[in-house]
Amino acid sequence: QHQMFGDPFASSISSLEADIFSVAAGHHHPQWPGLDHDVPLAPAANNGTSSGGYGSPGGGDGSGSHRKISHNAYERDRRKQLNELYSDLRSLLPDTDHTKKLSIPITVSRVLKYIPELQKQVDGLEKKKEELTRASCKPGVLTMKENTAPIVSATCLDDREIMVQVSLVSTMAGVLPMSKCIKVLENEGLRLISSSTSAFQNRTFYSLHLQYIVLDELKLSKALLFRRCRLGRVHIKG
């Protein structure tokens, strides 16, 4: 039998939730002996024909039946929302077989156990982040090679020409000027066609347009013979 209250909705909310969480804590309420599934939805009310409804006996002007229908509809919506919330909680639990629906007490118990574990993981990640931040702010953490090593890229324009681009920290431009780069490349058998330099923020860029030097067959043969003589592989008489 329902009793009249000033606010029947607030009364039903507090009593239901109190019973649910008392079961989750291990204290079975006699009104909820088998609470191991979702909260059942309230049955739909008949069209105002129930005797013992709210209001005058026999229905009177129908206000009591209308209030009961509204109350049952509210209960269905509220319990549906509760079931959706518990479903969301289950989806957040790790190592959970989502094909199996956990009971409400087990869901609450696992959530209460998982929250401290999750907080511990968050604290560990925050600590690691602080350590990495402090390490990256220390001067001299990066090696000299990582700081100053130039970045060199080469692009073949055709079978004889090549474009070489050098990028380096501007403070190292004095140690490795463009003239030194050109000399190194010329020693490798390349001839400079054109060059340019530019700067952006803290880096300097060299652009070198080079061409392979093609020796005629006679010069190439002499060069090879001279090299072999120096290595002692060929002995030339006369």
XYZ file of N, CA and C in Angstrom:
714
model
N 0.846 -1.177 0.000
C 0.000 0.000 0.000
C 0.891 1.240 0.000
N 0.593 2.197 -0.871
C 1.335 3.446 -0.919
C 0.801 4.381 0.144
N 1.668 5.182 0.700
C 1.284 6.164 1.699
C 1.429 7.549 1.107
N 0.686 8.463 1.631
C 0.718 9.836 1.145
C 1.901 10.559 1.765
N 2.663 11.236 0.946
C 3.774 12.077 1.416
C 3.648 13.429 0.732
N 4.340 14.371 1.336
C 4.353 15.687 0.723
C 5.036 15.654 -0.636
N 6.116 14.882 -0.746
C 6.850 14.740 -2.017
C 7.124 13.267 -2.231
N 6.248 12.497 -2.874
C 6.450 11.037 -3.014
C 7.657 10.708 -3.859
N 8.060 11.592 -4.796
C 9.205 11.315 -5.663
C 10.498 11.310 -4.875
N 10.710 12.315 -4.033
C 11.937 12.373 -3.231
C 12.014 11.201 -2.281
N 10.871 10.808 -1.715
C 10.878 9.675 -0.796
C 11.277 8.394 -1.497
N 10.757 8.154 -2.715
C 11.075 6.907 -3.424
C 12.526 6.882 -3.850
N 13.108 8.033 -4.210
C 14.518 8.076 -4.639
C 15.437 7.691 -3.500
N 15.249 8.330 -2.368
C 16.173 8.088 -1.263
C 16.082 6.654 -0.756
N 14.890 6.108 -0.663
C 14.754 4.747 -0.133
C 15.348 3.725 -1.086
N 15.140 3.878 -2.385
C 15.667 2.912 -3.359
C 17.182 2.930 -3.381
N 17.741 4.127 -3.458
C 19.206 4.209 -3.516
C 19.835 3.732 -2.223
N 19.189 4.008 -1.087
C 19.725 3.527 0.189
C 19.734 2.014 0.226
N 18.682 1.391 -0.298
C 18.637 -0.075 -0.319
C 19.697 -0.648 -1.235
N 19.890 -0.026 -2.392
C 20.885 -0.541 -3.354
C 22.272 -0.507 -2.760
N 22.666 0.624 -2.187
C 24.022 0.735 -1.658
C 24.208 -0.037 -0.362
N 23.134 -0.295 0.358
C 23.274 -1.164 1.525
C 23.554 -2.586 1.089
N 22.985 -3.023 -0.026
C 23.278 -4.354 -0.559
C 24.693 -4.409 -1.081
N 25.167 -3.310 -1.753
C 26.547 -3.272 -2.261
C 27.543 -3.375 -1.136
N 27.181 -2.886 0.031
C 28.098 -2.965 1.173
C 28.035 -4.306 1.874
N 27.144 -5.182 1.449
C 27.091 -6.528 2.027
C 25.957 -6.729 3.004
N 25.083 -5.706 3.187
C 23.956 -5.835 4.126
C 22.684 -6.001 3.304
N 22.144 -7.177 3.248
C 20.976 -7.445 2.425
C 19.727 -6.953 3.142
N 19.033 -6.098 2.464
C 17.784 -5.582 3.008
C 16.688 -6.593 2.713
N 15.794 -6.868 3.665
C 14.740 -7.863 3.429
C 13.846 -7.496 2.259
N 13.743 -6.200 1.952
C 12.901 -5.811 0.836
C 13.557 -6.113 -0.496
N 14.951 -6.288 -0.480
C 15.701 -6.547 -1.717
C 16.560 -7.798 -1.520
N 15.972 -8.958 -1.327
C 16.777 -10.159 -1.021
C 17.593 -10.635 -2.204
N 17.157 -10.421 -3.429
C 17.866 -10.970 -4.596
C 18.321 -9.889 -5.539
N 18.848 -8.771 -5.047
C 19.270 -7.653 -5.886
C 20.596 -7.991 -6.536
N 20.575 -8.667 -7.678
C 21.808 -8.978 -8.391
C 21.649 -8.703 -9.878
N 20.640 -7.932 -10.232
C 20.438 -7.551 -11.622
C 20.091 -6.071 -11.655
N 19.890 -5.544 -12.872
C 19.539 -4.142 -13.002
C 18.230 -3.843 -12.282
N 18.045 -2.569 -11.980
C 16.829 -2.151 -11.298
C 15.648 -2.393 -12.221
N 14.643 -3.187 -11.808
C 13.509 -3.471 -12.702
C 12.682 -2.224 -12.932
N 12.214 -2.098 -14.153
C 11.382 -0.953 -14.469
C 9.995 -1.151 -13.867
N 9.400 -0.040 -13.434
C 8.068 -0.119 -12.832
C 7.048 -0.481 -13.899
N 6.066 -1.332 -13.587
C 5.061 -1.719 -14.591
C 4.167 -0.550 -14.953
N 3.726 -0.581 -16.181
C 2.841 0.490 -16.635
C 1.499 0.382 -15.919
N 0.964 1.514 -15.544
C -0.306 1.528 -14.810
C -1.470 1.412 -15.783
N -2.580 0.846 -15.271
C -3.790 0.781 -16.081
C -4.366 2.173 -16.238
N -5.333 2.287 -17.115
C -5.872 3.603 -17.436
C -6.784 4.105 -16.319
N -6.225 4.273 -15.126
C -6.952 4.909 -14.048
C -8.041 4.079 -13.440
N -7.986 2.736 -13.562
C -9.064 1.898 -13.025
C -8.681 1.242 -11.728
N -7.467 1.464 -11.204
C -7.032 0.798 -9.982
C -7.758 1.403 -8.799
N -8.304 0.521 -7.931
C -8.969 1.003 -6.726
C -7.958 1.262 -5.651
N -7.743 1.977 -4.868
C -6.660 2.156 -3.909
C -5.628 3.101 -4.473
N -6.004 3.838 -5.523
C -5.081 4.840 -6.039
C -5.109 6.060 -5.170
N -4.381 7.065 -5.661
C -4.317 8.302 -4.888
C -5.623 9.053 -5.120
N -6.189 9.626 -4.113
C -7.392 10.433 -4.258
C -8.596 9.738 -3.654
N -9.747 10.152 -4.103
C -10.980 9.642 -3.508
C -11.272 8.248 -4.010
N -12.016 7.413 -3.235
C -12.356 6.050 -3.656
C -13.134 6.079 -4.959
N -12.874 5.039 -5.786
C -13.583 4.949 -7.047
C -13.026 5.854 -8.108
N -12.014 6.585 -7.812
C -11.395 7.433 -8.825
C -11.882 8.847 -8.764
N -13.114 9.074 -8.383
C -13.624 10.426 -8.300
C -13.485 11.124 -9.645
N -12.791 12.286 -9.617
C -12.590 13.047 -10.850
C -11.371 12.567 -11.631
N -10.702 11.474 -11.189
C -9.558 10.920 -11.916
C -8.230 11.516 -11.529
N -8.190 12.448 -10.578
C -6.909 13.066 -10.204
C -5.983 12.060 -9.536
N -6.524 11.143 -8.721
C -5.686 10.142 -8.070
C -5.063 9.197 -9.072
N -5.834 8.742 -10.054
C -5.289 7.849 -11.081
C -4.230 8.560 -11.911
N -4.455 9.817 -12.198
C -3.477 10.577 -12.985
C -2.161 10.715 -12.229
N -2.256 10.951 -10.921
C -1.035 11.077 -10.116
C -0.290 9.751 -10.065
N -1.014 8.644 -9.980
C -0.358 7.341 -9.930
C 0.324 7.021 -11.252
N -0.339 7.338 -12.373
C 0.276 7.115 -13.681
C 1.543 7.948 -13.822
N 1.483 9.203 -13.386
C 2.661 10.074 -13.466
C 3.794 9.546 -12.598
N 3.423 9.067 -11.411
C 4.434 8.526 -10.503
C 5.108 7.293 -11.107
N 4.333 6.384 -11.684
C 4.909 5.181 -12.283
C 5.780 5.517 -13.486
N 5.339 6.479 -14.284
C 6.147 6.890 -15.436
C 7.468 7.496 -14.977
N 7.397 8.298 -13.920
C 8.624 8.887 -13.372
C 9.562 7.796 -12.860
N 8.996 6.791 -12.182
C 9.808 5.693 -11.662
C 10.491 4.931 -12.790
N 9.758 4.660 -13.877
C 10.369 3.955 -15.007
C 11.537 4.743 -15.588
N 11.338 6.041 -15.773
C 12.419 6.866 -16.335
C 13.617 6.911 -15.403
N 13.343 7.053 -14.103
C 14.445 7.161 -13.144
C 15.244 5.856 -13.085
N 14.549 4.730 -13.062
C 15.247 3.447 -12.994
C 15.981 3.149 -14.303
N 15.427 3.596 -15.417
C 16.125 3.446 -16.695
C 17.429 4.241 -16.686
N 17.391 5.450 -16.145
C 18.607 6.257 -16.045
C 19.631 5.606 -15.123
N 19.144 5.025 -14.019
C 20.054 4.324 -13.112
C 20.732 3.148 -13.810
N 19.965 2.384 -14.554
C 20.545 1.248 -15.271
C 21.582 1.698 -16.291
N 21.319 2.822 -16.967
C 22.284 3.346 -17.935
C 23.568 3.797 -17.241
N 23.422 4.406 -16.067
C 24.603 4.845 -15.320
C 25.434 3.657 -14.861
N 24.786 2.620 -14.379
C 25.527 1.423 -13.973
C 26.193 0.751 -15.173
N 25.530 0.801 -16.325
C 26.139 0.247 -17.536
C 27.392 1.026 -17.919
N 27.340 2.353 -17.765
C 28.530 3.172 -18.040
C 29.657 2.827 -17.078
N 29.326 2.601 -15.817
C 30.346 2.219 -14.840
C 30.998 0.895 -15.226
N 30.189 -0.072 -15.642
C 30.747 -1.369 -16.040
C 31.717 -1.221 -17.207
N 31.389 -0.336 -18.153
C 32.250 -0.173 -19.329
C 33.597 0.451 -18.975
N 33.688 1.153 -17.850
C 34.937 1.790 -17.438
C 35.845 0.862 -16.652
N 35.324 -0.248 -16.205
C 36.137 -1.169 -15.411
C 37.111 -1.929 -16.304
N 38.385 -2.054 -15.890
C 39.358 -2.804 -16.692
C 39.163 -4.307 -16.520
N 39.641 -5.046 -17.508
C 39.603 -6.516 -17.465
C 38.196 -7.036 -17.185
N 37.223 -6.405 -17.831
C 35.836 -6.820 -17.639
C 35.306 -7.421 -18.932
N 34.698 -8.571 -18.807
C 34.065 -9.201 -19.960
C 32.729 -8.505 -20.198
N 32.702 -7.659 -21.237
C 31.516 -6.849 -21.463
C 30.349 -7.659 -22.013
N 30.602 -8.914 -22.352
C 29.485 -9.753 -22.782
C 28.655 -10.222 -21.595
N 29.232 -10.140 -20.395
C 28.518 -10.533 -19.189
C 28.111 -9.288 -18.412
N 26.874 -9.268 -17.963
C 26.375 -8.121 -17.219
C 26.568 -8.367 -15.724
N 27.419 -7.534 -15.122
C 27.660 -7.657 -13.687
C 26.460 -7.137 -12.915
N 26.247 -7.700 -11.745
C 25.170 -7.209 -10.896
C 25.545 -5.843 -10.346
N 24.555 -5.133 -9.874
C 24.788 -3.786 -9.348
C 25.725 -3.799 -8.145
N 25.537 -4.676 -7.140
C 26.476 -4.672 -6.006
C 27.912 -4.964 -6.428
N 28.105 -5.923 -7.349
C 29.465 -6.237 -7.798
C 30.056 -5.059 -8.561
N 29.233 -4.396 -9.375
C 29.715 -3.225 -10.116
C 30.196 -2.139 -9.172
N 29.378 -1.829 -8.163
C 29.755 -0.789 -7.198
C 31.007 -1.195 -6.439
N 31.094 -2.463 -6.046
C 32.263 -2.934 -5.300
C 33.536 -2.808 -6.124
N 33.472 -3.199 -7.392
C 34.666 -3.111 -8.240
C 35.054 -1.669 -8.532
N 34.063 -0.815 -8.687
C 34.360 0.601 -8.923
C 35.065 1.212 -7.723
N 34.570 0.920 -6.522
C 35.196 1.453 -5.312
C 36.617 0.932 -5.142
N 36.884 -0.267 -5.628
C 38.236 -0.826 -5.553
C 39.133 -0.251 -6.639
N 38.548 0.050 -7.808
C 39.345 0.506 -8.949
C 39.748 1.971 -8.827
N 38.949 2.789 -8.176
C 39.247 4.224 -8.080
C 40.599 4.485 -7.424
N 40.944 3.874 -6.266
C 42.283 4.106 -5.697
C 43.408 3.615 -6.611
N 43.185 2.492 -7.308
C 44.212 2.002 -8.225
C 44.434 2.987 -9.367
N 43.344 3.534 -9.890
C 43.449 4.500 -10.974
C 44.136 5.776 -10.503
N 43.832 6.215 -9.290
C 44.471 7.410 -8.743
C 45.966 7.191 -8.574
N 46.350 5.981 -8.185
C 47.771 5.652 -8.037
C 48.487 5.730 -9.384
N 47.840 5.247 -10.437
C 48.431 5.336 -11.768
C 48.583 6.789 -12.203
N 47.581 7.599 -11.928
C 47.641 9.016 -12.289
C 48.781 9.711 -11.554
N 48.928 9.424 -10.261
C 50.017 10.026 -9.488
C 51.377 9.623 -10.052
N 51.508 8.347 -10.452
C 52.772 7.898 -11.034
C 53.089 8.600 -12.338
N 52.075 8.799 -13.181
C 52.287 9.498 -14.448
C 52.627 10.967 -14.223
N 51.994 11.595 -13.241
C 52.307 12.989 -12.923
C 53.752 13.122 -12.447
N 54.196 12.180 -11.631
C 55.571 12.207 -11.145
C 56.559 12.032 -12.289
N 56.255 11.108 -13.192
C 57.132 10.886 -14.341
C 57.180 12.117 -15.234
N 56.052 12.775 -15.408
C 56.007 13.986 -16.217
C 56.871 15.085 -15.609
N 56.805 15.245 -14.286
C 57.628 16.255 -13.623
C 59.112 15.955 -13.787
N 59.487 14.675 -13.682
C 60.895 14.308 -13.844
C 61.388 14.607 -15.253
N 60.572 14.294 -16.257
C 60.964 14.572 -17.636
C 61.044 16.069 -17.893
N 60.127 16.832 -17.284
C 60.155 18.284 -17.465
C 61.404 18.887 -16.852
N 61.763 18.436 -15.654
C 62.984 18.950 -15.013
C 64.217 18.572 -15.816
N 64.240 17.351 -16.356
C 65.409 16.905 -17.119
C 65.573 17.708 -18.401
N 64.457 18.025 -19.070
C 64.552 18.759 -20.330
C 64.938 20.212 -20.114
N 64.710 20.743 -18.906
C 65.057 22.135 -18.625
C 66.495 22.305 -18.160
N 67.179 21.228 -17.827
C 68.559 21.349 -17.361
C 69.478 21.713 -18.517
N 70.409 22.664 -18.321
C 71.349 23.006 -19.394
C 72.327 21.876 -19.634
N 72.649 21.685 -20.892
C 73.645 20.683 -21.243
C 73.119 19.269 -21.278
N 71.809 19.096 -21.222
C 71.274 17.742 -21.269
C 71.476 17.150 -22.655
N 71.222 17.961 -23.681
C 71.452 17.494 -25.034
C 72.937 17.479 -25.328
N 73.394 16.484 -26.023
C 74.810 16.379 -26.345
C 75.181 17.397 -27.406
N 76.479 17.641 -27.519
C 76.958 18.583 -28.505
C 76.610 18.120 -29.913
N 76.660 16.825 -30.132
C 76.346 16.290 -31.449
C 74.901 16.565 -31.817
N 73.994 16.401 -30.855
C 72.587 16.638 -31.131
C 72.311 18.112 -31.339
N 73.103 18.984 -30.666
C 72.878 20.413 -30.766
C 73.445 21.004 -32.040
N 74.617 20.556 -32.454
C 75.368 21.248 -33.493
C 75.557 20.463 -34.773
N 75.219 19.207 -34.819
C 75.456 18.429 -36.034
C 74.642 19.005 -37.186
N 75.291 19.315 -38.315
C 74.546 19.852 -39.457
C 73.682 18.783 -40.108
N 72.640 19.232 -40.733
C 71.745 18.344 -41.474
C 72.010 18.559 -42.957
N 72.418 17.506 -43.639
C 72.795 17.600 -45.050
C 71.834 16.753 -45.872
N 71.333 17.339 -46.953
C 70.479 16.608 -47.893
C 70.956 16.894 -49.308
N 70.870 15.889 -50.169
C 71.322 16.024 -51.558
C 70.232 15.533 -52.494
N 70.036 16.279 -53.583
C 69.036 15.933 -54.586
C 69.683 15.930 -55.961
N 69.566 14.818 -56.675
C 70.118 14.723 -58.026
C 69.164 15.414 -58.999
N 69.666 16.422 -59.707
C 68.852 17.131 -60.688
C 68.832 16.403 -62.023
N 69.950 15.850 -62.413
C 70.049 15.005 -63.603
C 71.248 14.090 -63.416
N 71.761 13.527 -64.518
C 72.855 12.573 -64.389
C 74.193 13.232 -64.096
N 74.242 14.586 -64.115
C 75.513 15.264 -63.869
C 75.430 16.326 -62.783
N 74.250 16.845 -62.481
C 74.115 17.952 -61.542
C 73.413 17.487 -60.267
N 73.789 18.141 -59.182
C 73.252 17.778 -57.873
C 73.068 19.039 -57.038
N 72.028 19.061 -56.218
C 71.765 20.176 -55.304
C 71.977 19.686 -53.878
N 72.905 20.336 -53.187
C 73.223 19.974 -51.807
C 72.749 21.095 -50.893
N 72.011 20.753 -49.853
C 71.519 21.725 -48.881
C 72.032 21.347 -47.500
N 72.569 22.334 -46.813
C 73.145 22.133 -45.483
C 72.411 23.045 -44.508
N 71.933 22.472 -43.407
C 71.264 23.238 -42.353
C 72.027 23.037 -41.053
N 72.379 24.142 -40.407
C 73.122 24.050 -39.156
C 72.755 25.210 -38.247
N 73.061 25.058 -36.973
C 72.797 26.110 -36.001
C 73.644 27.326 -36.349
N 73.043 28.510 -36.266
C 73.739 29.727 -36.690
C 75.029 29.960 -35.927
N 75.080 29.545 -34.673
C 76.312 29.743 -33.900
C 77.457 28.892 -34.415
N 77.151 27.849 -35.197
C 78.191 26.986 -35.750
C 78.590 27.383 -37.160
N 77.980 28.431 -37.699
C 78.317 28.855 -39.056
C 79.767 29.305 -39.154
N 80.305 29.855 -38.081
C 81.710 30.258 -38.101
C 82.652 29.073 -38.109
N 82.251 27.974 -37.475
C 83.088 26.771 -37.445
C 83.018 26.035 -38.776
N 81.854 26.046 -39.410
C 81.672 25.363 -40.689
C 81.125 26.360 -41.710
N 81.977 27.233 -42.251
C 81.513 28.192 -43.252
C 81.215 27.505 -44.579
N 80.546 28.237 -45.450
C 80.202 27.664 -46.748
C 81.439 27.309 -47.556
N 82.484 28.113 -47.447
C 83.711 27.847 -48.210
C 84.300 26.484 -47.860
N 84.200 26.104 -46.605
C 84.718 24.801 -46.200
C 83.878 23.677 -46.794
N 82.563 23.872 -46.830
C 81.683 22.866 -47.439
C 82.007 22.703 -48.923
N 82.231 23.832 -49.601
C 82.550 23.771 -51.031
C 83.860 23.032 -51.260
N 84.842 23.313 -50.438
C 86.147 22.657 -50.597
C 86.030 21.143 -50.417
N 85.258 20.725 -49.425
C 85.080 19.291 -49.194
C 84.416 18.635 -50.399
N 83.410 19.288 -50.960
C 82.699 18.720 -52.103
C 83.560 18.714 -53.359
N 84.370 19.741 -53.535
C 85.269 19.766 -54.695
C 86.299 18.654 -54.607
N 86.732 18.335 -53.415
C 87.673 17.217 -53.251
C 87.031 15.879 -53.609
N 85.716 15.841 -53.624
C 85.003 14.621 -53.993
C 84.683 14.570 -55.478
N 85.244 15.503 -56.256
C 85.038 15.484 -57.706
C 83.843 16.277 -58.180
N 83.426 17.275 -57.428
C 82.303 18.118 -57.814
C 82.785 19.536 -58.085
N 82.093 20.209 -59.002
C 82.432 21.596 -59.325
C 81.234 22.473 -59.011
N 81.477 23.603 -58.344
C 80.404 24.497 -57.924
C 79.875 25.295 -59.112
N 78.562 25.279 -59.274
C 77.916 26.104 -60.294
C 77.379 27.381 -59.676
N 76.666 27.264 -58.565
C 76.141 28.434 -57.856
C 75.920 28.070 -56.397
N 75.798 29.106 -55.581
C 75.583 28.880 -54.147
C 74.806 30.043 -53.559
N 74.140 29.781 -52.450
C 73.404 30.824 -51.732
C 73.326 30.440 -50.267
N 73.111 31.447 -49.448
C 72.981 31.216 -48.010
C 71.806 32.020 -47.477
N 71.158 31.506 -46.455
C 70.023 32.187 -45.838
C 69.969 31.806 -44.369
N 69.206 32.573 -43.621
C 69.072 32.326 -42.182
C 67.607 32.444 -41.795
N 67.199 31.583 -40.870
C 65.836 31.617 -40.352
C 65.867 31.213 -38.894
N 65.354 32.117 -38.051
C 65.387 31.920 -36.602
C 66.831 31.658 -36.164
N 67.124 30.497 -35.612
C 68.483 30.244 -35.104
C 69.264 29.288 -35.985
N 68.873 29.139 -37.260
C 69.570 28.222 -38.154
C 70.023 28.935 -39.424
N 71.131 28.436 -39.993
C 71.689 28.934 -41.246
C 71.608 27.825 -42.291
N 71.297 28.217 -43.523
C 71.102 27.247 -44.600
C 72.035 27.569 -45.763
N 72.740 26.542 -46.245
C 73.577 26.644 -47.435
C 72.899 25.863 -48.553
N 72.836 26.463 -49.724
C 72.341 25.775 -50.919
C 73.442 25.794 -51.965
N 73.874 24.616 -52.396
C 75.002 24.484 -53.320
C 74.556 23.707 -54.551
N 74.711 24.356 -55.707
C 74.406 23.710 -56.985
C 75.729 23.242 -57.585
N 75.887 21.934 -57.730
C 77.179 21.371 -58.125
C 77.035 20.493 -59.358
N 78.187 20.244 -59.981
C 78.236 19.412 -61.179
C 79.388 18.432 -61.071
N 79.147 17.205 -61.540
C 80.222 16.220 -61.565
C 81.251 16.622 -62.613
N 82.522 16.478 -62.262
C 83.602 16.761 -63.206
C 83.855 15.504 -64.020
N 83.743 15.612 -65.370
C 83.959 14.472 -66.257
C 85.352 14.590 -66.856
N 86.236 13.703 -66.494
C 87.591 13.683 -67.037
C 87.597 12.906 -68.342
N 88.440 13.343 -69.235
C 88.558 12.557 -70.457
C 89.290 11.257 -70.144
N 89.241 10.339 -71.054
C 89.770 8.999 -70.806
C 91.251 9.019 -70.487
N 92.016 9.892 -71.136
C 93.459 9.945 -70.916
C 93.770 10.425 -69.509
N 93.111 11.504 -69.087
C 93.369 12.029 -67.746
C 92.954 11.015 -66.683
N 91.859 10.334 -66.927
C 91.398 9.350 -65.967
C 92.388 8.198 -65.861
N 92.924 7.756 -66.997
C 93.897 6.664 -66.983
C 95.157 7.065 -66.246
N 95.626 8.282 -66.508
C 96.830 8.762 -65.829
C 96.590 8.870 -64.321
N 95.435 9.345 -63.961
C 95.139 9.478 -62.536
C 95.113 8.123 -61.856
N 94.523 7.136 -62.524
C 94.476 5.800 -61.942
C 95.867 5.188 -61.842
N 96.693 5.374 -62.889
C 98.053 4.843 -62.859
C 98.876 5.495 -61.757
N 98.732 6.807 -61.628
C 99.490 7.508 -60.600
C 99.094 7.021 -59.211
N 97.810 6.794 -59.026
C 97.338 6.318 -57.723
C 97.876 4.923 -57.433
N 97.897 4.061 -58.447
C 98.405 2.714 -58.241
C 99.905 2.721 -57.967
N 100.623 3.629 -58.622
C 102.063 3.738 -58.363
C 102.325 4.134 -56.922
N 101.534 5.029 -56.412
C 101.720 5.467 -55.025
C 101.428 4.333 -54.059
N 100.536 3.462 -54.455
C 100.220 2.322 -53.592
C 101.193 1.169 -53.778
N 102.126 1.288 -54.763
C 103.110 0.244 -54.997
C 102.591 -0.932 -55.758
N 101.456 -0.757 -56.399
C 100.874 -1.877 -57.119
C 101.401 -1.965 -58.559
N 101.820 -0.823 -59.119
C 102.294 -0.811 -60.501
C 103.663 -0.148 -60.534
N 104.568 -0.739 -61.237
C 105.924 -0.170 -61.377
C 106.130 0.227 -62.833
N 106.358 1.482 -63.070
C 106.518 1.995 -64.426
C 107.998 2.179 -64.696
N 108.481 1.590 -65.775
C 109.882 1.700 -66.163
C 110.043 2.857 -67.133
N 111.252 3.420 -67.100
C 111.574 4.524 -68.007
C 110.802 5.738 -67.575
